[in-house]
PDB file of C-alpha atoms in Angstrom:
ATOM      1  CA  MET S1367      71.046  80.916  94.825  1.00  0.00           C
ATOM      2  CA  SER S1368      69.922  79.795  91.954  1.00  0.00           C
ATOM      3  CA  VAL S1369      71.727  77.315  89.175  1.00  0.00           C
ATOM      4  CA  ARG S1370      70.983  79.871  86.389  1.00  0.00           C
ATOM      5  CA  LYS S1371      72.555  83.044  88.497  1.00  0.00           C
ATOM      6  CA  LYS S1372      75.519  81.267  89.859  1.00  0.00           C
ATOM      7  CA  LEU S1373      76.626  79.727  85.928  1.00  0.00           C
ATOM      8  CA  ILE S1374      76.286  84.370  85.091  1.00  0.00           C
ATOM      9  CA  ILE S1375      78.566  85.328  88.086  1.00  0.00           C
ATOM     10  CA  ILE S1376      81.045  82.290  86.406  1.00  0.00           C
ATOM     11  CA  GLY S1377      80.718  83.724  82.806  1.00  0.00           C
ATOM     12  CA  ALA S1378      81.098  87.207  84.037  1.00  0.00           C
ATOM     13  CA  VAL S1379      85.118  86.284  86.534  1.00  0.00           C
ATOM     14  CA  VAL S1380      85.795  83.981  83.075  1.00  0.00           C
ATOM     15  CA  VAL S1381      85.062  87.103  80.483  1.00  0.00           C
ATOM     16  CA  ALA S1382      86.855  89.265  83.604  1.00  0.00           C
ATOM     17  CA  ALA S1383      89.650  86.715  83.407  1.00  0.00           C
ATOM     18  CA  VAL S1384      90.043  86.753  80.140  1.00  0.00           C
ATOM     19  CA  ILE S1385      89.853  90.692  79.473  1.00  0.00           C
ATOM     20  CA  ALA S1386      92.347  91.048  82.355  1.00  0.00           C
ATOM     21  CA  SER S1387      94.662  88.374  80.572  1.00  0.00           C
ATOM     22  CA  VAL S1388      94.700  90.123  77.183  1.00  0.00           C
ATOM     23  CA  ALA S1389      94.433  93.690  79.032  1.00  0.00           C
ATOM     24  CA  ILE S1390      98.093  92.647  80.251  1.00  0.00           C
ATOM     25  CA  GLY S1391      99.244  91.288  77.261  1.00  0.00           C
ATOM     26  CA  ALA S1392      98.642  94.079  75.204  1.00  0.00           C
ATOM     27  CA  SER S1393     100.100  96.174  77.528  1.00  0.00           C
ATOM     28  CA  LEU S1394     103.502  94.497  77.890  1.00  0.00           C
ATOM     29  CA  PRO S1395     106.492  95.921  75.368  1.00  0.00           C
ATOM     30  CA  GLN S1396     105.876  95.055  71.135  1.00  0.00           C
ATOM     31  CA  ALA S1397     109.269  94.846  68.905  1.00  0.00           C
ATOM     32  CA  THR S1398     108.633  96.595  65.505  1.00  0.00           C
ATOM     33  CA  ASP S1399     108.595  95.079  62.453  1.00  0.00           C
ATOM     34  CA  TYR S1400     112.760  95.630  62.155  1.00  0.00           C
ATOM     35  CA  GLN S1401     113.713  95.712  65.460  1.00  0.00           C
ATOM     36  CA  ALA S1402     113.622  92.827  68.829  1.00  0.00           C
ATOM     37  CA  TYR S1403     112.742  93.373  72.419  1.00  0.00           C
ATOM     38  CA  SER S1404     115.600  94.498  74.307  1.00  0.00           C
ATOM     39  CA  PRO S1405     114.745  96.277  77.764  1.00  0.00           C
ATOM     40  CA  LEU S1406     118.009  98.267  77.874  1.00  0.00           C
ATOM     41  CA  VAL S1407     115.735 101.252  74.814  1.00  0.00           C
ATOM     42  CA  GLY S1408     115.612 104.015  76.170  1.00  0.00           C
ATOM     43  CA  LYS S1409     117.882 103.076  78.678  1.00  0.00           C
ATOM     44  CA  VAL S1410     121.284 104.975  78.471  1.00  0.00           C
ATOM     45  CA  ALA S1411     123.798 103.099  76.435  1.00  0.00           C
ATOM     46  CA  PRO S1412     126.827 100.837  78.589  1.00  0.00           C
ATOM     47  CA  SER S1413     129.751 101.547  78.296  1.00  0.00           C
ATOM     48  CA  ILE S1414     132.609 100.097  75.720  1.00  0.00           C
ATOM     49  CA  GLU S1415     135.653 100.123  75.467  1.00  0.00           C
ATOM     50  CA  GLY S1416     138.583  97.895  74.000  1.00  0.00           C
ATOM     51  CA  LYS S1417     140.849  96.921  72.151  1.00  0.00           C
ATOM     52  CA  SER S1418     140.768  96.624  67.740  1.00  0.00           C
ATOM     53  CA  LEU S1419     141.247  94.128  66.724  1.00  0.00           C
ATOM     54  CA  VAL S1420     142.852  94.208  63.502  1.00  0.00           C
ATOM     55  CA  SER S1421     144.722  97.889  64.796  1.00  0.00           C
ATOM     56  CA  GLY S1422     145.048  96.994  68.705  1.00  0.00           C
ATOM     57  CA  ALA S1423     144.430 100.483  69.240  1.00  0.00           C
ATOM     58  CA  ASN S1424     142.028 101.913  71.839  1.00  0.00           C
ATOM     59  CA  VAL S1425     138.170 102.114  70.733  1.00  0.00           C
ATOM     60  CA  SER S1426     135.419 103.856  72.779  1.00  0.00           C
ATOM     61  CA  LEU S1427     132.180 104.316  72.497  1.00  0.00           C
ATOM     62  CA  SER S1428     131.820 107.507  74.333  1.00  0.00           C
ATOM     63  CA  LYS S1429     134.543 109.073  71.717  1.00  0.00           C
ATOM     64  CA  PHE S1430     131.377 108.986  68.912  1.00  0.00           C
ATOM     65  CA  ARG S1431     128.940 110.850  71.074  1.00  0.00           C
ATOM     66  CA  GLY S1432     127.434 113.282  69.096  1.00  0.00           C
ATOM     67  CA  GLU S1433     126.637 110.911  66.289  1.00  0.00           C
ATOM     68  CA  TYR S1434     124.089 107.393  65.737  1.00  0.00           C
ATOM     69  CA  VAL S1435     126.592 104.734  66.813  1.00  0.00           C
ATOM     70  CA  VAL S1436     125.378 101.116  65.614  1.00  0.00           C
ATOM     71  CA  VAL S1437     127.545  98.628  68.161  1.00  0.00           C
ATOM     72  CA  ASN S1438     127.125  95.667  66.061  1.00  0.00           C
ATOM     73  CA  PHE S1439     127.977  91.900  67.877  1.00  0.00           C
ATOM     74  CA  PHE S1440     129.354  89.207  65.520  1.00  0.00           C
ATOM     75  CA  ALA S1441     131.429  85.999  65.072  1.00  0.00           C
ATOM     76  CA  SER S1442     133.128  84.918  62.557  1.00  0.00           C
ATOM     77  CA  TRP S1443     131.775  81.024  63.137  1.00  0.00           C
ATOM     78  CA  CYS S1444     128.678  83.216  63.022  1.00  0.00           C
ATOM     79  CA  THR S1445     126.795  82.351  59.469  1.00  0.00           C
ATOM     80  CA  PRO S1446     124.137  85.586  59.415  1.00  0.00           C
ATOM     81  CA  CYS S1447     127.806  87.587  60.391  1.00  0.00           C
ATOM     82  CA  GLU S1448     128.988  86.738  57.345  1.00  0.00           C
ATOM     83  CA  GLN S1449     125.860  87.242  55.281  1.00  0.00           C
ATOM     84  CA  GLU S1450     125.854  90.964  57.080  1.00  0.00           C
ATOM     85  CA  ALA S1451     129.254  91.783  56.860  1.00  0.00           C
ATOM     86  CA  PRO S1452     129.687  93.716  53.138  1.00  0.00           C
ATOM     87  CA  TYR S1453     126.239  95.226  53.915  1.00  0.00           C
ATOM     88  CA  LEU S1454     127.998  96.692  57.331  1.00  0.00           C
ATOM     89  CA  GLU S1455     130.579  98.099  55.723  1.00  0.00           C
ATOM     90  CA  GLU S1456     128.294  99.567  53.028  1.00  0.00           C
ATOM     91  CA  PHE S1457     126.063 101.179  56.195  1.00  0.00           C
ATOM     92  CA  TYR S1458     130.066 102.372  57.235  1.00  0.00           C
ATOM     93  CA  TYR S1459     131.753 103.960  54.174  1.00  0.00           C
ATOM     94  CA  GLN S1460     128.354 105.509  53.634  1.00  0.00           C
ATOM     95  CA  GLU S1461     127.518 107.211  56.671  1.00  0.00           C
ATOM     96  CA  SER S1462     130.779 107.387  58.248  1.00  0.00           C
ATOM     97  CA  ARG S1463     131.274 110.488  55.616  1.00  0.00           C
ATOM     98  CA  ALA S1464     128.260 112.206  55.833  1.00  0.00           C
ATOM     99  CA  ALA S1465     128.959 112.269  59.889  1.00  0.00           C
ATOM    100  CA  ILE S1466     125.396 111.059  60.677  1.00  0.00           C
ATOM    101  CA  ALA S1467     126.301 107.423  61.891  1.00  0.00           C
ATOM    102  CA  THR S1468     129.397 104.992  62.678  1.00  0.00           C
ATOM    103  CA  LEU S1469     129.571 101.858  63.422  1.00  0.00           C
ATOM    104  CA  ILE S1470     131.898  99.406  65.860  1.00  0.00           C
ATOM    105  CA  GLY S1471     131.932  95.670  66.080  1.00  0.00           C
ATOM    106  CA  VAL S1472     131.759  93.953  69.217  1.00  0.00           C
ATOM    107  CA  GLU S1473     133.251  89.968  68.627  1.00  0.00           C
ATOM    108  CA  PHE S1474     131.236  87.506  70.356  1.00  0.00           C
ATOM    109  CA  GLU S1475     132.968  84.315  71.785  1.00  0.00           C
ATOM    110  CA  ASP S1476     135.224  83.920  69.561  1.00  0.00           C
ATOM    111  CA  VAL S1477     139.349  83.791  69.432  1.00  0.00           C
ATOM    112  CA  ASN S1478     141.145  87.073  69.174  1.00  0.00           C
ATOM    113  CA  SER S1479     142.719  86.309  65.552  1.00  0.00           C
ATOM    114  CA  THR S1480     140.290  84.216  64.211  1.00  0.00           C
ATOM    115  CA  ALA S1481     138.078  87.175  64.190  1.00  0.00           C
ATOM    116  CA  ALA S1482     140.216  89.527  62.675  1.00  0.00           C
ATOM    117  CA  ASN S1483     140.477  87.384  60.167  1.00  0.00           C
ATOM    118  CA  PHE S1484     137.342  87.711  59.878  1.00  0.00           C
ATOM    119  CA  LEU S1485     137.017  91.229  59.650  1.00  0.00           C
ATOM    120  CA  ARG S1486     140.170  91.226  57.082  1.00  0.00           C
ATOM    121  CA  GLN S1487     137.876  88.885  54.801  1.00  0.00           C
ATOM    122  CA  THR S1488     135.053  90.119  54.719  1.00  0.00           C
ATOM    123  CA  GLY S1489     137.214  93.870  53.923  1.00  0.00           C
ATOM    124  CA  ALA S1490     135.903  95.285  57.470  1.00  0.00           C
ATOM    125  CA  THR S1491     137.239  99.272  57.664  1.00  0.00           C
ATOM    126  CA  TYR S1492     134.750  99.758  61.139  1.00  0.00           C
ATOM    127  CA  PRO S1493     136.371  99.531  64.296  1.00  0.00           C
ATOM    128  CA  ALA S1494     135.980  95.936  65.929  1.00  0.00           C
ATOM    129  CA  ILE S1495     137.259  95.241  69.354  1.00  0.00           C
ATOM    130  CA  SER S1496     137.530  92.311  71.435  1.00  0.00           C
ATOM    131  CA  ASP S1497     135.130  91.282  74.144  1.00  0.00           C
ATOM    132  CA  PRO S1498     137.337  88.952  76.595  1.00  0.00           C
ATOM    133  CA  GLY S1499     134.513  87.424  79.229  1.00  0.00           C
ATOM    134  CA  GLU S1500     131.864  88.880  77.386  1.00  0.00           C
ATOM    135  CA  LYS S1501     131.048  91.307  79.238  1.00  0.00           C
ATOM    136  CA  ILE S1502     130.625  94.525  77.428  1.00  0.00           C
ATOM    137  CA  ALA S1503     127.578  90.882  75.369  1.00  0.00           C
ATOM    138  CA  ILE S1504     126.752  90.407  79.169  1.00  0.00           C
ATOM    139  CA  ARG S1505     125.520  94.265  79.672  1.00  0.00           C
ATOM    140  CA  TYR S1506     123.929  94.409  76.491  1.00  0.00           C
ATOM    141  CA  GLY S1507     121.536  91.401  77.051  1.00  0.00           C
ATOM    142  CA  VAL S1508     122.669  89.505  73.956  1.00  0.00           C
ATOM    143  CA  THR S1509     121.619  86.248  73.306  1.00  0.00           C
ATOM    144  CA  GLY S1510     124.277  85.116  70.265  1.00  0.00           C
ATOM    145  CA  PRO S1511     125.543  87.118  67.711  1.00  0.00           C
ATOM    146  CA  PRO S1512     124.308  88.659  65.180  1.00  0.00           C
ATOM    147  CA  ALA S1513     122.897  91.567  67.388  1.00  0.00           C
ATOM    148  CA  THR S1514     123.128  95.205  66.409  1.00  0.00           C
ATOM    149  CA  PHE S1515     121.991  98.103  68.454  1.00  0.00           C
ATOM    150  CA  ILE S1516     121.902 101.999  67.863  1.00  0.00           C
ATOM    151  CA  ILE S1517     122.661 104.327  69.941  1.00  0.00           C
ATOM    152  CA  SER S1518     121.373 107.899  69.822  1.00  0.00           C
ATOM    153  CA  PRO S1519     123.542 110.734  70.206  1.00  0.00           C
ATOM    154  CA  THR S1520     122.581 111.453  73.605  1.00  0.00           C
ATOM    155  CA  GLY S1521     124.216 108.299  74.674  1.00  0.00           C
ATOM    156  CA  ARG S1522     120.645 106.546  74.782  1.00  0.00           C
ATOM    157  CA  VAL S1523     120.509 102.685  72.855  1.00  0.00           C
ATOM    158  CA  VAL S1524     117.339 103.830  71.214  1.00  0.00           C
ATOM    159  CA  ALA S1525     117.325 100.065  69.344  1.00  0.00           C
ATOM    160  CA  HIS S1526     117.997  96.695  68.603  1.00  0.00           C
ATOM    161  CA  ILE S1527     118.177  93.551  65.993  1.00  0.00           C
ATOM    162  CA  ASN S1528     118.773  90.903  66.403  1.00  0.00           C
ATOM    163  CA  GLY S1529     119.743  88.662  63.755  1.00  0.00           C
ATOM    164  CA  PRO S1530     120.953  90.354  60.103  1.00  0.00           C
ATOM    165  CA  VAL S1531     121.201  93.645  59.175  1.00  0.00           C
ATOM    166  CA  THR S1532     121.550  95.578  55.321  1.00  0.00           C
ATOM    167  CA  ASN S1533     122.825  99.086  55.261  1.00  0.00           C
ATOM    168  CA  THR S1534     119.346 100.198  53.689  1.00  0.00           C
ATOM    169  CA  GLY S1535     117.111  98.063  57.119  1.00  0.00           C
ATOM    170  CA  LEU S1536     119.992 100.437  59.570  1.00  0.00           C
ATOM    171  CA  GLU S1537     119.377 103.586  57.281  1.00  0.00           C
ATOM    172  CA  LYS S1538     115.932 103.137  57.586  1.00  0.00           C
ATOM    173  CA  VAL S1539     115.662 103.100  61.428  1.00  0.00           C
ATOM    174  CA  ILE S1540     118.666 105.993  62.190  1.00  0.00           C
ATOM    175  CA  ASN S1541     115.980 108.325  59.017  1.00  0.00           C
ATOM    176  CA  ARG S1542     113.081 107.302  61.239  1.00  0.00           C
ATOM    177  CA  LEU S1543     114.805 108.116  64.114  1.00  0.00           C
ATOM    178  CA  ARG S1544     116.022 111.557  63.627  1.00  0.00           C
ATOM    179  CA  ARG S1545     112.865 112.736  62.089  1.00  0.00           C
ATOM    180  CA  GLU S1546     111.467 111.605  65.820  1.00  0.00           C
ATOM    181  CA  ARG S1547     113.898 113.531  67.115  1.00  0.00           C
ATOM    182  CA  MET S1548     113.636 116.249  64.530  1.00  0.00           C
ATOM    183  CA  SER S1549     109.757 116.686  65.009  1.00  0.00           C
TER     184      SER S1549
ATOM    185  CA  MET Y 880      84.264  70.756 120.649  1.00  0.00           C
ATOM    186  CA  LYS Y 881      84.308  68.340 117.356  1.00  0.00           C
ATOM    187  CA  LYS Y 882      83.869  71.818 115.722  1.00  0.00           C
ATOM    188  CA  ARG Y 883      86.544  73.425 116.867  1.00  0.00           C
ATOM    189  CA  HIS Y 884      88.611  70.710 115.846  1.00  0.00           C
ATOM    190  CA  ILE Y 885      87.831  71.061 112.541  1.00  0.00           C
ATOM    191  CA  TYR Y 886      88.498  74.859 112.396  1.00  0.00           C
ATOM    192  CA  VAL Y 887      91.687  74.085 113.983  1.00  0.00           C
ATOM    193  CA  ILE Y 888      93.195  71.338 111.445  1.00  0.00           C
ATOM    194  CA  TRP Y 889      92.021  73.988 109.153  1.00  0.00           C
ATOM    195  CA  ILE Y 890      94.033  76.433 110.831  1.00  0.00           C
ATOM    196  CA  LEU Y 891      97.033  74.275 110.964  1.00  0.00           C
ATOM    197  CA  LEU Y 892      95.985  73.346 107.593  1.00  0.00           C
ATOM    198  CA  ALA Y 893      96.369  77.083 106.021  1.00  0.00           C
ATOM    199  CA  VAL Y 894     100.230  77.517 108.244  1.00  0.00           C
ATOM    200  CA  ALA Y 895     101.301  75.163 106.378  1.00  0.00           C
ATOM    201  CA  ILE Y 896     100.645  75.788 103.766  1.00  0.00           C
ATOM    202  CA  ALA Y 897     101.517  79.167 103.878  1.00  0.00           C
ATOM    203  CA  ALA Y 898     104.625  78.437 105.319  1.00  0.00           C
ATOM    204  CA  SER Y 899     105.500  76.186 102.618  1.00  0.00           C
ATOM    205  CA  LEU Y 900     104.600  78.893  99.967  1.00  0.00           C
ATOM    206  CA  TYR Y 901     106.888  81.167 102.070  1.00  0.00           C
ATOM    207  CA  VAL Y 902     109.708  78.797 101.542  1.00  0.00           C
ATOM    208  CA  GLY Y 903     109.920  77.805  97.668  1.00  0.00           C
ATOM    209  CA  ALA Y 904     109.068  81.401  97.206  1.00  0.00           C
ATOM    210  CA  SER Y 905     112.152  82.313  99.191  1.00  0.00           C
ATOM    211  CA  GLY Y 906     114.080  79.664  97.254  1.00  0.00           C
ATOM    212  CA  GLY Y 907     115.435  77.733 100.711  1.00  0.00           C
ATOM    213  CA  SER Y 908     117.241  78.453 103.085  1.00  0.00           C
ATOM    214  CA  SER Y 909     120.213  80.820 101.426  1.00  0.00           C
ATOM    215  CA  GLY Y 910     124.058  80.010 101.879  1.00  0.00           C
ATOM    216  CA  THR Y 911     126.602  81.753 103.676  1.00  0.00           C
ATOM    217  CA  SER Y 912     129.175  81.318 101.338  1.00  0.00           C
ATOM    218  CA  VAL Y 913     129.881  83.542  98.268  1.00  0.00           C
ATOM    219  CA  ALA Y 914     129.898  80.174  96.417  1.00  0.00           C
ATOM    220  CA  GLN Y 915     127.016  79.246  97.581  1.00  0.00           C
ATOM    221  CA  ARG Y 916     125.063  82.123  96.683  1.00  0.00           C
ATOM    222  CA  VAL Y 917     127.003  82.351  93.571  1.00  0.00           C
ATOM    223  CA  SER Y 918     125.119  78.809  92.915  1.00  0.00           C
ATOM    224  CA  GLN Y 919     121.833  80.016  94.118  1.00  0.00           C
ATOM    225  CA  ILE Y 920     121.466  83.196  91.954  1.00  0.00           C
ATOM    226  CA  ALA Y 921     123.258  80.668  88.690  1.00  0.00           C
ATOM    227  CA  SER Y 922     120.197  77.643  89.259  1.00  0.00           C
ATOM    228  CA  GLN Y 923     117.736  80.921  89.070  1.00  0.00           C
ATOM    229  CA  VAL Y 924     119.297  82.404  85.833  1.00  0.00           C
ATOM    230  CA  ARG Y 925     118.057  80.816  82.455  1.00  0.00           C
ATOM    231  CA  CYS Y 926     121.360  80.193  79.867  1.00  0.00           C
ATOM    232  CA  PRO Y 927     120.200  81.894  77.256  1.00  0.00           C
ATOM    233  CA  VAL Y 928     121.436  79.830  74.274  1.00  0.00           C
ATOM    234  CA  CYS Y 929     120.196  76.454  75.917  1.00  0.00           C
ATOM    235  CA  ASP Y 930     116.528  74.836  76.400  1.00  0.00           C
ATOM    236  CA  GLY Y 931     115.213  75.581  79.862  1.00  0.00           C
ATOM    237  CA  LEU Y 932     118.809  75.302  81.503  1.00  0.00           C
ATOM    238  CA  SER Y 933     120.146  77.298  83.882  1.00  0.00           C
ATOM    239  CA  VAL Y 934     123.151  79.260  84.724  1.00  0.00           C
ATOM    240  CA  GLU Y 935     124.154  76.892  86.924  1.00  0.00           C
ATOM    241  CA  ALA Y 936     123.970  73.508  84.519  1.00  0.00           C
ATOM    242  CA  SER Y 937     124.729  75.182  81.385  1.00  0.00           C
ATOM    243  CA  SER Y 938     128.051  74.771  79.991  1.00  0.00           C
ATOM    244  CA  ALA Y 939     127.888  76.824  77.205  1.00  0.00           C
ATOM    245  CA  PRO Y 940     130.901  79.734  77.429  1.00  0.00           C
ATOM    246  CA  ILE Y 941     127.787  82.811  77.708  1.00  0.00           C
ATOM    247  CA  ALA Y 942     126.681  80.634  80.374  1.00  0.00           C
ATOM    248  CA  LYS Y 943     129.668  80.453  81.954  1.00  0.00           C
ATOM    249  CA  ASP Y 944     130.286  84.365  81.682  1.00  0.00           C
ATOM    250  CA  LEU Y 945     127.240  85.273  83.023  1.00  0.00           C
ATOM    251  CA  LYS Y 946     128.317  82.721  86.305  1.00  0.00           C
ATOM    252  CA  ASN Y 947     131.724  84.488  86.622  1.00  0.00           C
ATOM    253  CA  THR Y 948     129.908  88.001  85.991  1.00  0.00           C
ATOM    254  CA  ILE Y 949     127.958  86.554  89.325  1.00  0.00           C
ATOM    255  CA  THR Y 950     130.773  85.665  90.610  1.00  0.00           C
ATOM    256  CA  LYS Y 951     131.967  89.141  90.290  1.00  0.00           C
ATOM    257  CA  ASP Y 952     128.617  91.008  91.196  1.00  0.00           C
ATOM    258  CA  VAL Y 953     128.410  89.419  94.631  1.00  0.00           C
ATOM    259  CA  ILE Y 954     131.544  89.533  95.840  1.00  0.00           C
ATOM    260  CA  GLY Y 955     131.080  93.060  95.460  1.00  0.00           C
ATOM    261  CA  GLY Y 956     128.034  92.512  97.677  1.00  0.00           C
ATOM    262  CA  MET Y 957     125.069  92.728  95.796  1.00  0.00           C
ATOM    263  CA  THR Y 958     122.261  90.676  97.102  1.00  0.00           C
ATOM    264  CA  LEU Y 959     120.446  88.574  95.180  1.00  0.00           C
ATOM    265  CA  ASP Y 960     117.658  90.802  94.074  1.00  0.00           C
ATOM    266  CA  GLN Y 961     120.208  93.178  93.607  1.00  0.00           C
ATOM    267  CA  VAL Y 962     122.208  90.586  91.081  1.00  0.00           C
ATOM    268  CA  GLU Y 963     118.557  89.039  89.017  1.00  0.00           C
ATOM    269  CA  HIS Y 964     117.042  92.730  88.964  1.00  0.00           C
ATOM    270  CA  SER Y 965     120.844  94.075  87.386  1.00  0.00           C
ATOM    271  CA  LEU Y 966     120.237  90.872  84.778  1.00  0.00           C
ATOM    272  CA  VAL Y 967     116.731  91.895  83.952  1.00  0.00           C
ATOM    273  CA  GLU Y 968     117.871  95.350  83.035  1.00  0.00           C
ATOM    274  CA  ARG Y 969     119.513  93.610  80.712  1.00  0.00           C
ATOM    275  CA  TYR Y 970     117.726  90.303  79.069  1.00  0.00           C
ATOM    276  CA  GLY Y 971     114.269  90.974  80.197  1.00  0.00           C
ATOM    277  CA  SER Y 972     112.570  88.435  82.691  1.00  0.00           C
ATOM    278  CA  SER Y 973     112.666  85.597  80.741  1.00  0.00           C
ATOM    279  CA  ILE Y 974     116.545  85.147  81.743  1.00  0.00           C
ATOM    280  CA  LEU Y 975     114.959  84.255  85.472  1.00  0.00           C
ATOM    281  CA  LEU Y 976     113.822  80.254  85.691  1.00  0.00           C
ATOM    282  CA  ARG Y 977     110.805  81.934  87.563  1.00  0.00           C
ATOM    283  CA  PRO Y 978     109.421  84.854  86.870  1.00  0.00           C
ATOM    284  CA  GLN Y 979     110.047  87.875  89.850  1.00  0.00           C
ATOM    285  CA  ARG Y 980     108.053  89.112  92.418  1.00  0.00           C
ATOM    286  CA  SER Y 981     106.661  92.685  90.815  1.00  0.00           C
ATOM    287  CA  GLY Y 982     105.337  93.845  88.377  1.00  0.00           C
ATOM    288  CA  ILE Y 983     102.888  92.195  86.217  1.00  0.00           C
ATOM    289  CA  THR Y 984     104.300  88.656  87.419  1.00  0.00           C
ATOM    290  CA  LEU Y 985     103.388  89.051  90.463  1.00  0.00           C
ATOM    291  CA  PHE Y 986      99.857  87.902  89.839  1.00  0.00           C
ATOM    292  CA  VAL Y 987     101.718  83.790  88.334  1.00  0.00           C
ATOM    293  CA  TRP Y 988     103.050  84.035  92.938  1.00  0.00           C
ATOM    294  CA  LEU Y 989      99.789  85.672  93.665  1.00  0.00           C
ATOM    295  CA  VAL Y 990      97.044  83.073  91.716  1.00  0.00           C
ATOM    296  CA  PRO Y 991      98.355  80.517  93.150  1.00  0.00           C
ATOM    297  CA  VAL Y 992      97.836  81.492  97.245  1.00  0.00           C
ATOM    298  CA  ILE Y 993      94.770  83.388  96.234  1.00  0.00           C
ATOM    299  CA  VAL Y 994      93.452  80.091  94.997  1.00  0.00           C
ATOM    300  CA  ILE Y 995      94.807  77.777  97.756  1.00  0.00           C
ATOM    301  CA  LEU Y 996      92.390  80.632 100.215  1.00  0.00           C
ATOM    302  CA  ALA Y 997      89.698  80.365  98.326  1.00  0.00           C
ATOM    303  CA  GLY Y 998      89.677  76.927  98.606  1.00  0.00           C
ATOM    304  CA  LEU Y 999      89.596  77.052 101.979  1.00  0.00           C
ATOM    305  CA  GLY Y1000      86.881  79.780 102.554  1.00  0.00           C
ATOM    306  CA  VAL Y1001      84.736  76.908 100.391  1.00  0.00           C
ATOM    307  CA  LEU Y1002      85.961  74.182 102.604  1.00  0.00           C
ATOM    308  CA  ILE Y1003      85.451  75.621 105.872  1.00  0.00           C
ATOM    309  CA  ARG Y1004      82.237  77.152 104.458  1.00  0.00           C
ATOM    310  CA  PHE Y1005      80.516  73.382 103.685  1.00  0.00           C
ATOM    311  CA  TYR Y1006      82.133  72.029 107.392  1.00  0.00           C
ATOM    312  CA  TYR Y1007      79.983  74.664 108.444  1.00  0.00           C
ATOM    313  CA  LEU Y1008      76.828  74.672 106.964  1.00  0.00           C
ATOM    314  CA  ARG Y1009      77.142  70.519 107.229  1.00  0.00           C
ATOM    315  CA  SER Y1010      77.867  70.700 111.041  1.00  0.00           C
ATOM    316  CA  ARG Y1011      74.854  73.399 111.666  1.00  0.00           C
ATOM    317  CA  ARG Y1012      72.821  70.498 109.403  1.00  0.00           C
ATOM    318  CA  LYS Y1013      73.675  68.194 111.355  1.00  0.00           C
ATOM    319  CA  SER Y1014      73.124  69.912 114.842  1.00  0.00           C
ATOM    320  CA  TRP Y1015      69.393  71.301 113.627  1.00  0.00           C
ATOM    321  CA  VAL Y1016      68.539  67.506 112.893  1.00  0.00           C
ATOM    322  CA  LYS Y1017      69.949  66.271 116.235  1.00  0.00           C
TER     323      LYS Y1017
END
């Protein structure tokens, strides 16, 4: 085999390898602008049950079947959680009144009393529960707060947002999901 | 006879490499006690808030919680693959310190084997051609 032929074969193999790498990269799941990748998106939402940090009442995700549920993992020691707190309260106030969506907070690696104080100080009125042993956080694959998941009315995880959220950002995602559901 | 010896050496070398790859891929001998199995799994699971540390090596609270979850799963009868699969379903494949042996990441395991086999093939061919050339010269 001539040197030229060998070079052509080597070149062809290199090009094929590059094309295969690009194709594999493109086939991997991608995150959208606002949302982050989560393997849970599209799957049935793991159960959430716990005691309210403020009132001690039982809170369960299954009670909210039929509406969008925003699940927000937070901690009192997390600065971005402090930043998003007023936006979350605004979102809860607007959306729960319109019966479109609701919000559940889940404490992440925090002391219950400190987390409850954080909720009182930020004026949160939405139900927020303790998560001893981070069982719920592990079920949702949370690596750190703030992390937010949106659950569809049928009980499936439809979005995951890593980092602080705003009420307008959440509303945009939910409106898009509602449009997609209706079409 | 000499030529046969060379082939035998190459075959033994190929078997040794294949065996090493298998042992490396299977993570060595699996422990029998719950603690050993938990430790084996936890050393292959990445601590999500640490830099390159396993759940076994980290003292971060989430790492301890993950190890507790692994312990409960192992006590519940789950195998290493089932525990890993359950974590990947929640965190994605990046939760494992080594790539899974399925899907696209299977290539990561196959490529070294293919390269080694191709290299062995090239070497065998090289020695075969050399020995043939020598026999012609004689």
